[in-house]
Amino acid sequence: MTDRERHRPELDVDFVRAHFPALADGWAFFENAGGSYVPRSVIERITTYMTETQVQPGASYAPSAAAAERMTQGRLAIAQLINADADEVVVGPSTTANVYALSHAIRPWFEPGDEVVVTDLDHEANNGAWRRLAEIGAVVKEWRVDPATAELDPAALEPLLSPRTRLVCVTHCSNITGTFNDIAAIARVVHAAGGLLFVDGVAFSPHRAVDVRALDVDFYGFSPYKVYGPHLGVLYGKREHLIAAQGQNHYFFRADEIPDKLAPGYPNHELTAGLAGIADYFDQLHARHFSHAPNTFHERACDVYRLFADHEERLADRFAAFLASDSRFRLIGRTGGAADARAPIFSFTVRGMKSAALPPRLEAAKVAIRNGDFYAIRLMGALGLDPGDGVVRASMVHYNSAEDVDRLIEGLEKSLG
Ligand SMILES: Cc1ncc(COP(=O)(O)O)c(C=O)c1O
């Protein structure tokens, strides 16, 4: 442990919460894995763009040049967040749309009989488009969760790999169980077999720092609207892969015109500019908690994410202990809050009760939770859960307070009687 880590301050949750206008509405919000609230800095970036520069960007006149510059800042911020270069980052409408485009962009890399590995743990965004590679003769293999743990056994991956493996697609964090997969280790195994790795970081990136270089992933997708930003999706790819991939934009985009050749129709302008507001927010948090600021935004973000991890672990420990104390709850996945193993995303069922019956009962106390399959329908099937009714999910992020968790627990206690 370094000195910096030993003397890490505690997250100032009041300071954090003051940045989010939506938190003033009095709800204890636990739908964060669905989409997070945004800090004022993001709203301001979007408002400024739309107020001053809502013109076609990239021309020489001043408002147009400023519009382009604001979008560039947004792209740069989101790239630096994950330690990528701006030209390695495709901004699109959502992760689902980005995966769909990428799956078409790399179709020429597959010969009939080549293999793609997907999981039954993943959100459908990291499933359907890849499975459809079967249309061009690819063989689809499934890395299955262990129903006893709701986790992927790392040892079960290697037997699925072969000299024909082109691509493995797996999530960094389950949007149902909150459990992390060891992506760096998976990357080593996949690369040793000669394959490429696509990682869905949508459920991971709101909680922990992502370093695409350290992970050595080939592709990484995440959605800023769950990372305190606007409703967009971001796709990272190693530069050589993006250049080699088939363009999905107009025919006249050159092969080396990355990332634009892979973003059909370009991303939403004002929201792209709004991405820079995420960096503003992280920097405000950094300045509040640390006396010394590292040079790069990525390093500052790493410092801030460590504060999130400590705070989230406290929340997760409290809620996990509550669920464990009542045998009517069936928690899906691992117990405990350990920050290195999980995000504070909790999904559970209640014995003798439909999942759909529970969320409305907490509404009077202004506690926002939800039930469903959360588009991880294959996981519901693998665990013997009713996909129509699904699980109840309570997902926390760093702006949730201990009082929020107390209200959630109180609401559940009252609802169950
Ligand atoms: C783990 C995970 N992957 C992918 C997605 C899809 O993201 P998007 O809504 O940006 O398509 C979600 C959305 O909930 C998700 O939770």
Short mmCIF file of C-alpha atoms and ligand atoms in Angstrom, two decimals:
data_model
loop_
_atom_site.label_atom_id
_atom_site.label_comp_id
_atom_site.label_asym_id
_atom_site.label_seq_id
_atom_site.Cartn_x
_atom_site.Cartn_y
_atom_site.Cartn_z
CA MET A 1 0.00 0.00 0.00
CA THR A 2 1.40 3.39 -0.97
CA ASP A 3 1.45 6.40 1.36
CA ARG A 4 -1.23 8.05 -0.75
CA GLU A 5 -3.54 5.08 -0.30
CA ARG A 6 -2.90 4.84 3.45
CA HIS A 7 -3.83 8.47 3.97
CA ARG A 8 -6.81 8.43 1.68
CA PRO A 9 -9.53 10.81 2.83
CA GLU A 10 -13.15 9.76 3.19
CA LEU A 11 -15.52 10.83 0.45
CA ASP A 12 -17.36 14.00 1.45
CA VAL A 13 -20.83 12.77 0.58
CA ASP A 14 -22.55 16.11 1.34
CA PHE A 15 -20.14 17.84 -1.03
CA VAL A 16 -20.83 15.17 -3.65
CA ARG A 17 -24.60 15.39 -3.32
CA ALA A 18 -24.62 19.17 -3.65
CA HIS A 19 -23.45 18.71 -7.26
CA PHE A 20 -26.54 16.75 -8.33
CA PRO A 21 -29.69 18.88 -8.75
CA ALA A 22 -31.87 15.77 -9.09
CA LEU A 23 -30.98 14.64 -5.57
CA ALA A 24 -32.95 17.58 -4.20
CA ASP A 25 -36.20 15.80 -5.06
CA GLY A 26 -36.01 13.71 -1.90
CA TRP A 27 -35.91 10.26 -3.47
CA ALA A 28 -33.47 7.67 -2.20
CA PHE A 29 -32.39 6.61 -5.68
CA PHE A 30 -31.32 3.00 -6.26
CA GLU A 31 -31.83 2.72 -10.01
CA ASN A 32 -28.29 3.83 -10.78
CA ALA A 33 -27.35 0.74 -12.76
CA GLY A 34 -30.19 1.78 -15.07
CA GLY A 35 -28.82 5.30 -15.42
CA SER A 36 -27.22 7.78 -13.06
CA TYR A 37 -28.05 11.36 -12.20
CA VAL A 38 -25.86 14.08 -13.70
CA PRO A 39 -23.90 16.78 -11.89
CA ARG A 40 -24.48 20.43 -12.63
CA SER A 41 -21.21 20.60 -14.61
CA VAL A 42 -22.62 18.24 -17.26
CA ILE A 43 -25.87 20.17 -17.52
CA GLU A 44 -23.89 23.41 -17.84
CA ARG A 45 -21.69 22.06 -20.65
CA ILE A 46 -24.76 20.96 -22.61
CA THR A 47 -26.61 24.20 -21.92
CA THR A 48 -23.63 26.30 -22.93
CA TYR A 49 -23.21 24.35 -26.14
CA MET A 50 -26.88 24.72 -27.04
CA THR A 51 -27.05 28.37 -25.98
CA GLU A 52 -23.92 29.61 -27.73
CA THR A 53 -22.87 27.12 -30.40
CA GLN A 54 -25.87 25.15 -31.67
CA VAL A 55 -24.54 25.31 -35.23
CA GLN A 56 -22.95 22.79 -37.54
CA PRO A 57 -19.45 22.40 -36.07
CA GLY A 58 -16.15 22.57 -37.90
CA ALA A 59 -16.50 25.63 -40.13
CA SER A 60 -14.21 28.65 -39.79
CA TYR A 61 -16.72 31.15 -38.33
CA ALA A 62 -16.35 31.57 -34.58
CA PRO A 63 -19.44 29.78 -33.18
CA SER A 64 -18.82 26.80 -35.46
CA ALA A 65 -15.15 26.55 -34.50
CA ALA A 66 -16.13 26.80 -30.83
CA ALA A 67 -18.73 24.04 -31.29
CA ALA A 68 -16.08 21.74 -32.74
CA GLU A 69 -13.69 22.60 -29.93
CA ARG A 70 -16.33 21.82 -27.29
CA MET A 71 -17.01 18.43 -28.86
CA THR A 72 -13.29 17.74 -29.01
CA GLN A 73 -12.99 18.50 -25.31
CA GLY A 74 -15.81 16.05 -24.59
CA ARG A 75 -14.16 13.27 -26.60
CA LEU A 76 -10.81 13.97 -25.01
CA ALA A 77 -12.25 13.85 -21.49
CA ILE A 78 -14.02 10.54 -22.02
CA ALA A 79 -10.93 9.03 -23.68
CA GLN A 80 -8.62 10.17 -20.89
CA LEU A 81 -11.04 8.78 -18.31
CA ILE A 82 -10.19 5.28 -19.53
CA ASN A 83 -6.56 6.08 -20.47
CA ALA A 84 -7.17 5.96 -24.21
CA ASP A 85 -6.30 8.39 -27.01
CA ALA A 86 -9.18 10.42 -28.43
CA ASP A 87 -8.95 8.78 -31.87
CA GLU A 88 -9.36 5.33 -30.28
CA VAL A 89 -12.76 6.25 -28.86
CA VAL A 90 -15.96 6.08 -30.89
CA VAL A 91 -18.83 8.08 -29.41
CA GLY A 92 -22.25 6.76 -30.38
CA PRO A 93 -25.84 6.75 -29.16
CA SER A 94 -25.49 3.78 -26.78
CA THR A 95 -23.38 0.74 -26.08
CA THR A 96 -25.99 -1.45 -27.76
CA ALA A 97 -25.73 0.61 -30.95
CA ASN A 98 -21.92 0.69 -30.76
CA VAL A 99 -21.69 -3.10 -30.38
CA TYR A 100 -24.09 -3.53 -33.28
CA ALA A 101 -21.94 -1.30 -35.49
CA LEU A 102 -18.71 -3.00 -34.39
CA SER A 103 -20.13 -6.45 -34.99
CA HIS A 104 -20.74 -5.42 -38.60
CA ALA A 105 -17.38 -3.67 -38.89
CA ILE A 106 -15.49 -6.87 -38.04
CA ARG A 107 -17.60 -9.33 -40.05
CA PRO A 108 -14.90 -9.49 -42.74
CA TRP A 109 -12.52 -10.88 -40.10
CA PHE A 110 -14.56 -14.08 -39.84
CA GLU A 111 -14.25 -17.11 -42.10
CA PRO A 112 -16.97 -19.75 -41.84
CA GLY A 113 -16.06 -21.96 -38.87
CA ASP A 114 -14.28 -19.21 -36.95
CA GLU A 115 -15.45 -18.92 -33.38
CA VAL A 116 -16.89 -16.27 -31.10
CA VAL A 117 -17.35 -16.83 -27.36
CA VAL A 118 -20.20 -15.10 -25.52
CA THR A 119 -21.62 -15.61 -22.03
CA ASP A 120 -25.00 -16.14 -20.44
CA LEU A 121 -24.03 -13.69 -17.68
CA ASP A 122 -23.93 -10.69 -19.96
CA HIS A 123 -26.51 -8.04 -20.75
CA GLU A 124 -28.04 -8.69 -24.17
CA ALA A 125 -26.08 -5.74 -25.57
CA ASN A 126 -22.97 -7.92 -25.40
CA ASN A 127 -24.75 -10.99 -26.72
CA GLY A 128 -27.24 -10.63 -29.53
CA ALA A 129 -25.10 -8.81 -32.07
CA TRP A 130 -22.22 -11.25 -31.57
CA ARG A 131 -24.46 -14.32 -31.73
CA ARG A 132 -25.72 -13.03 -35.07
CA LEU A 133 -22.25 -13.62 -36.49
CA ALA A 134 -23.64 -17.13 -36.98
CA GLU A 135 -25.37 -15.59 -40.04
CA ILE A 136 -21.95 -15.49 -41.75
CA GLY A 137 -20.97 -18.99 -40.61
CA ALA A 138 -19.28 -18.20 -37.29
CA VAL A 139 -19.54 -20.81 -34.56
CA VAL A 140 -20.97 -19.34 -31.35
CA LYS A 141 -19.73 -20.83 -28.08
CA GLU A 142 -21.21 -19.97 -24.69
CA TRP A 143 -19.20 -19.46 -21.51
CA ARG A 144 -21.84 -20.39 -18.94
CA VAL A 145 -22.27 -19.14 -15.38
CA ASP A 146 -22.07 -21.58 -12.53
CA PRO A 147 -25.70 -21.58 -11.30
CA ALA A 148 -24.49 -22.11 -7.72
CA THR A 149 -22.48 -18.86 -7.66
CA ALA A 150 -23.95 -16.87 -10.57
CA GLU A 151 -20.32 -16.33 -11.63
CA LEU A 152 -18.17 -17.26 -14.61
CA ASP A 153 -15.52 -19.78 -13.63
CA PRO A 154 -12.24 -18.53 -15.19
CA ALA A 155 -11.12 -22.16 -15.60
CA ALA A 156 -14.09 -22.82 -17.86
CA LEU A 157 -12.88 -20.36 -20.50
CA GLU A 158 -9.75 -22.11 -21.74
CA PRO A 159 -11.52 -25.28 -22.93
CA LEU A 160 -13.78 -23.06 -25.07
CA LEU A 161 -10.82 -21.53 -26.92
CA SER A 162 -9.27 -22.97 -30.05
CA PRO A 163 -7.09 -21.84 -32.95
CA ARG A 164 -10.37 -20.73 -34.60
CA THR A 165 -11.27 -18.34 -31.75
CA ARG A 166 -11.54 -14.83 -33.18
CA LEU A 167 -13.31 -13.02 -30.38
CA VAL A 168 -14.37 -13.41 -26.74
CA CYS A 169 -17.09 -11.08 -25.41
CA VAL A 170 -17.53 -10.73 -21.68
CA THR A 171 -18.64 -8.21 -19.11
CA HIS A 172 -16.33 -6.46 -16.67
CA CYS A 173 -19.11 -6.41 -14.06
CA SER A 174 -22.51 -8.07 -14.02
CA ASN A 175 -25.40 -5.61 -14.06
CA ILE A 176 -27.33 -8.12 -11.90
CA THR A 177 -24.84 -9.42 -9.32
CA GLY A 178 -22.33 -6.55 -9.32
CA THR A 179 -19.49 -9.09 -9.39
CA PHE A 180 -16.30 -8.16 -11.26
CA ASN A 181 -14.53 -10.40 -13.73
CA ASP A 182 -10.72 -10.34 -13.79
CA ILE A 183 -10.38 -8.79 -17.22
CA ALA A 184 -6.57 -8.54 -17.26
CA ALA A 185 -6.35 -12.29 -16.59
CA ILE A 186 -9.01 -13.07 -19.19
CA ALA A 187 -7.16 -10.92 -21.74
CA ARG A 188 -3.98 -12.93 -21.19
CA VAL A 189 -5.79 -16.23 -21.75
CA VAL A 190 -7.65 -14.99 -24.83
CA HIS A 191 -4.55 -13.45 -26.40
CA ALA A 192 -2.49 -16.58 -25.72
CA ALA A 193 -5.08 -18.46 -27.78
CA GLY A 194 -4.81 -15.89 -30.58
CA GLY A 195 -8.22 -14.29 -30.01
CA LEU A 196 -9.40 -10.74 -29.39
CA LEU A 197 -11.35 -9.52 -26.37
CA PHE A 198 -14.42 -7.27 -26.25
CA VAL A 199 -15.35 -6.12 -22.76
CA ASP A 200 -18.65 -4.61 -21.68
CA GLY A 201 -17.69 -2.06 -19.05
CA VAL A 202 -21.13 -0.48 -18.69
CA ALA A 203 -21.77 -1.73 -15.15
CA PHE A 204 -18.13 -1.35 -14.06
CA SER A 205 -17.23 2.16 -15.15
CA PRO A 206 -19.52 4.08 -12.75
CA HIS A 207 -17.71 2.45 -9.83
CA ARG A 208 -14.03 1.82 -10.56
CA ALA A 209 -11.32 3.31 -12.74
CA VAL A 210 -10.84 1.74 -16.15
CA ASP A 211 -7.40 1.65 -17.77
CA VAL A 212 -7.79 0.05 -21.17
CA ARG A 213 -4.02 -0.11 -21.66
CA ALA A 214 -3.34 -1.84 -18.36
CA LEU A 215 -6.19 -4.28 -19.01
CA ASP A 216 -4.85 -4.87 -22.54
CA VAL A 217 -8.37 -5.22 -23.94
CA ASP A 218 -8.94 -5.02 -27.68
CA PHE A 219 -12.32 -3.33 -27.35
CA TYR A 220 -14.13 -1.81 -24.39
CA GLY A 221 -17.66 -0.39 -24.31
CA PHE A 222 -19.34 1.77 -21.69
CA SER A 223 -22.21 4.21 -21.41
CA PRO A 224 -21.56 7.71 -20.01
CA TYR A 225 -25.19 8.06 -19.00
CA LYS A 226 -24.41 5.62 -16.19
CA VAL A 227 -21.15 7.45 -15.38
CA TYR A 228 -22.80 10.75 -14.40
CA GLY A 229 -22.88 11.97 -17.98
CA PRO A 230 -25.20 12.37 -20.97
CA HIS A 231 -27.05 9.57 -22.76
CA LEU A 232 -24.31 8.28 -25.07
CA GLY A 233 -22.26 5.13 -25.59
CA VAL A 234 -18.47 4.99 -25.90
CA LEU A 235 -16.52 2.32 -27.70
CA TYR A 236 -12.77 2.00 -27.28
CA GLY A 237 -10.73 -0.04 -29.72
CA LYS A 238 -6.99 -0.47 -30.12
CA ARG A 239 -5.95 1.82 -32.96
CA GLU A 240 -4.84 -0.99 -35.27
CA HIS A 241 -8.20 -2.76 -34.86
CA LEU A 242 -10.20 0.38 -35.59
CA ILE A 243 -8.14 0.99 -38.72
CA ALA A 244 -8.53 -2.62 -39.85
CA ALA A 245 -12.29 -2.69 -39.17
CA GLN A 246 -14.68 -2.00 -42.01
CA GLY A 247 -16.08 1.53 -41.98
CA GLN A 248 -19.72 1.94 -41.02
CA ASN A 249 -20.04 5.58 -42.04
CA HIS A 250 -20.27 7.00 -45.60
CA TYR A 251 -18.13 5.23 -48.21
CA PHE A 252 -15.78 8.17 -48.63
CA PHE A 253 -14.42 7.96 -45.05
CA ARG A 254 -10.89 6.61 -45.41
CA ALA A 255 -9.83 3.45 -43.51
CA ASP A 256 -7.56 5.52 -41.25
CA GLU A 257 -10.25 8.10 -40.50
CA ILE A 258 -10.82 6.90 -36.98
CA PRO A 259 -12.96 7.15 -35.01
CA ASP A 260 -15.45 8.82 -37.38
CA LYS A 261 -15.54 6.02 -39.94
CA LEU A 262 -17.08 3.79 -37.24
CA ALA A 263 -19.71 6.27 -36.04
CA PRO A 264 -22.49 6.24 -38.63
CA GLY A 265 -24.13 9.66 -38.68
CA TYR A 266 -21.87 11.13 -35.95
CA PRO A 267 -22.81 11.35 -32.28
CA ASN A 268 -25.17 13.89 -30.80
CA HIS A 269 -23.25 17.16 -30.73
CA GLU A 270 -24.42 18.79 -27.52
CA LEU A 271 -24.18 15.57 -25.56
CA THR A 272 -20.66 14.95 -26.84
CA ALA A 273 -19.75 18.42 -25.58
CA GLY A 274 -21.44 17.49 -22.30
CA LEU A 275 -18.97 14.63 -21.74
CA ALA A 276 -16.42 17.22 -20.63
CA GLY A 277 -18.70 17.94 -17.67
CA ILE A 278 -17.84 14.50 -16.25
CA ALA A 279 -14.19 15.57 -16.12
CA ASP A 280 -15.17 18.90 -14.55
CA TYR A 281 -17.03 17.01 -11.84
CA PHE A 282 -14.21 14.54 -11.14
CA ASP A 283 -11.76 17.43 -10.96
CA GLN A 284 -13.99 19.27 -8.49
CA LEU A 285 -14.03 16.14 -6.34
CA HIS A 286 -10.28 15.80 -6.65
CA ALA A 287 -9.66 19.39 -5.58
CA ARG A 288 -11.94 18.91 -2.56
CA HIS A 289 -10.20 15.76 -1.30
CA PHE A 290 -6.54 16.01 -2.30
CA SER A 291 -3.97 18.75 -1.86
CA HIS A 292 -1.84 17.58 -4.76
CA ALA A 293 -3.23 17.02 -8.27
CA PRO A 294 -1.46 14.64 -10.65
CA ASN A 295 -0.90 15.95 -14.15
CA THR A 296 -3.23 13.74 -16.13
CA PHE A 297 -6.98 13.61 -15.85
CA HIS A 298 -6.78 9.81 -15.86
CA GLU A 299 -4.66 9.82 -12.70
CA ARG A 300 -6.94 12.31 -10.98
CA ALA A 301 -9.93 10.16 -11.92
CA CYS A 302 -8.19 7.10 -10.44
CA ASP A 303 -7.78 8.97 -7.14
CA VAL A 304 -11.45 9.90 -7.14
CA TYR A 305 -12.58 6.39 -8.03
CA ARG A 306 -10.66 5.09 -4.98
CA LEU A 307 -12.79 7.35 -2.80
CA PHE A 308 -15.88 5.95 -4.50
CA ALA A 309 -14.70 2.38 -3.81
CA ASP A 310 -14.21 2.98 -0.09
CA HIS A 311 -17.59 4.67 0.29
CA GLU A 312 -19.40 2.10 -1.83
CA GLU A 313 -17.91 -0.71 0.22
CA ARG A 314 -19.35 0.77 3.40
CA LEU A 315 -22.80 1.01 1.79
CA ALA A 316 -22.54 -2.46 0.30
CA ASP A 317 -21.44 -4.06 3.56
CA ARG A 318 -24.41 -2.54 5.36
CA PHE A 319 -26.95 -3.66 2.80
CA ALA A 320 -25.43 -7.11 2.30
CA ALA A 321 -25.57 -7.69 6.05
CA PHE A 322 -29.25 -6.73 6.08
CA LEU A 323 -30.11 -9.13 3.24
CA ALA A 324 -28.19 -11.92 4.97
CA SER A 325 -30.08 -11.31 8.21
CA ASP A 326 -33.46 -12.29 6.75
CA SER A 327 -33.82 -15.73 5.20
CA ARG A 328 -36.71 -14.58 3.02
CA PHE A 329 -34.24 -12.85 0.71
CA ARG A 330 -32.39 -14.78 -1.97
CA LEU A 331 -29.44 -12.63 -2.98
CA ILE A 332 -28.20 -13.38 -6.49
CA GLY A 333 -24.42 -13.68 -6.45
CA ARG A 334 -21.90 -13.07 -3.76
CA THR A 335 -22.51 -11.76 -0.27
CA GLY A 336 -20.45 -9.00 1.38
CA GLY A 337 -19.33 -5.65 0.09
CA ALA A 338 -15.63 -6.20 -0.73
CA ALA A 339 -14.73 -3.30 -3.01
CA ASP A 340 -12.17 -5.27 -5.00
CA ALA A 341 -14.69 -7.95 -5.89
CA ARG A 342 -17.96 -6.17 -6.53
CA ALA A 343 -19.90 -2.99 -7.17
CA PRO A 344 -22.84 -2.18 -4.87
CA ILE A 345 -25.39 -3.62 -7.28
CA PHE A 346 -27.72 -5.98 -5.42
CA SER A 347 -30.35 -8.19 -7.01
CA PHE A 348 -32.59 -10.43 -4.99
CA THR A 349 -35.89 -12.24 -4.88
CA VAL A 350 -38.20 -12.56 -1.90
CA ARG A 351 -39.61 -15.91 -0.93
CA GLY A 352 -43.37 -16.09 -1.53
CA MET A 353 -43.53 -12.72 -3.29
CA LYS A 354 -43.46 -11.65 -6.92
CA SER A 355 -40.55 -9.28 -7.59
CA ALA A 356 -42.99 -6.91 -9.29
CA ALA A 357 -44.94 -6.52 -6.04
CA LEU A 358 -42.08 -5.02 -4.07
CA PRO A 359 -40.95 -1.74 -5.73
CA PRO A 360 -44.39 -0.02 -5.57
CA ARG A 361 -44.52 -0.68 -1.83
CA LEU A 362 -41.45 1.47 -1.26
CA GLU A 363 -42.66 4.42 -3.29
CA ALA A 364 -44.52 6.13 -0.47
CA ALA A 365 -41.17 6.37 1.37
CA LYS A 366 -39.65 7.77 -1.84
CA VAL A 367 -37.32 4.84 -2.32
CA ALA A 368 -36.70 4.13 -6.01
CA ILE A 369 -35.96 0.51 -6.88
CA ARG A 370 -37.10 -1.67 -9.74
CA ASN A 371 -37.70 -5.26 -10.75
CA GLY A 372 -37.12 -7.02 -14.04
CA ASP A 373 -34.58 -9.00 -16.04
CA PHE A 374 -32.60 -5.85 -16.88
CA TYR A 375 -31.94 -7.36 -20.31
CA ALA A 376 -29.83 -10.12 -18.75
CA ILE A 377 -32.53 -12.57 -19.80
CA ARG A 378 -30.13 -15.42 -20.42
CA LEU A 379 -28.85 -15.13 -16.84
CA MET A 380 -32.40 -15.29 -15.51
CA GLY A 381 -32.84 -18.56 -17.40
CA ALA A 382 -29.49 -19.95 -16.22
CA LEU A 383 -30.42 -19.26 -12.59
CA GLY A 384 -33.95 -20.65 -12.89
CA LEU A 385 -35.55 -17.24 -12.37
CA ASP A 386 -38.78 -16.15 -14.04
CA PRO A 387 -37.60 -13.69 -16.76
CA GLY A 388 -40.98 -11.94 -16.79
CA ASP A 389 -40.80 -11.13 -13.09
CA GLY A 390 -37.01 -11.15 -12.72
CA VAL A 391 -35.29 -9.84 -9.66
CA VAL A 392 -35.55 -6.74 -7.51
CA ARG A 393 -32.46 -4.62 -8.07
CA ALA A 394 -31.11 -1.95 -5.73
CA SER A 395 -28.00 -0.38 -7.22
CA MET A 396 -25.96 2.26 -5.44
CA VAL A 397 -23.28 4.68 -6.53
CA HIS A 398 -21.00 7.07 -4.67
CA TYR A 399 -23.68 9.75 -4.22
CA ASN A 400 -25.91 7.42 -2.24
CA SER A 401 -25.67 8.14 1.45
CA ALA A 402 -25.79 5.86 4.48
CA GLU A 403 -29.21 7.46 5.18
CA ASP A 404 -30.39 6.32 1.73
CA VAL A 405 -29.44 2.75 2.59
CA ASP A 406 -31.19 3.02 5.97
CA ARG A 407 -34.34 4.17 4.19
CA LEU A 408 -34.11 1.29 1.75
CA ILE A 409 -33.71 -1.19 4.59
CA GLU A 410 -36.57 0.37 6.55
CA GLY A 411 -38.76 0.31 3.45
CA LEU A 412 -38.04 -3.36 2.85
CA GLU A 413 -38.67 -4.23 6.49
CA LYS A 414 -42.04 -2.45 6.44
CA SER A 415 -43.03 -3.97 3.10
CA LEU A 416 -42.32 -7.50 4.22
CA GLY A 417 -43.84 -7.05 7.68
C1 LIG B 1 -24.02 -4.30 -18.33
C2 LIG B 1 -24.72 -3.54 -19.41
N1 LIG B 1 -24.27 -3.64 -20.66
C3 LIG B 1 -24.84 -2.97 -21.68
C4 LIG B 1 -25.93 -2.16 -21.46
C5 LIG B 1 -26.54 -1.43 -22.63
O1 LIG B 1 -26.15 -0.10 -22.61
P1 LIG B 1 -26.86 0.97 -23.55
O2 LIG B 1 -28.16 1.31 -22.89
O3 LIG B 1 -25.92 2.11 -23.61
O4 LIG B 1 -27.08 0.33 -24.86
C6 LIG B 1 -26.45 -2.03 -20.18
C7 LIG B 1 -27.63 -1.19 -19.95
O5 LIG B 1 -28.30 -1.30 -18.97
C8 LIG B 1 -25.82 -2.74 -19.13
O6 LIG B 1 -26.26 -2.65 -17.88
#
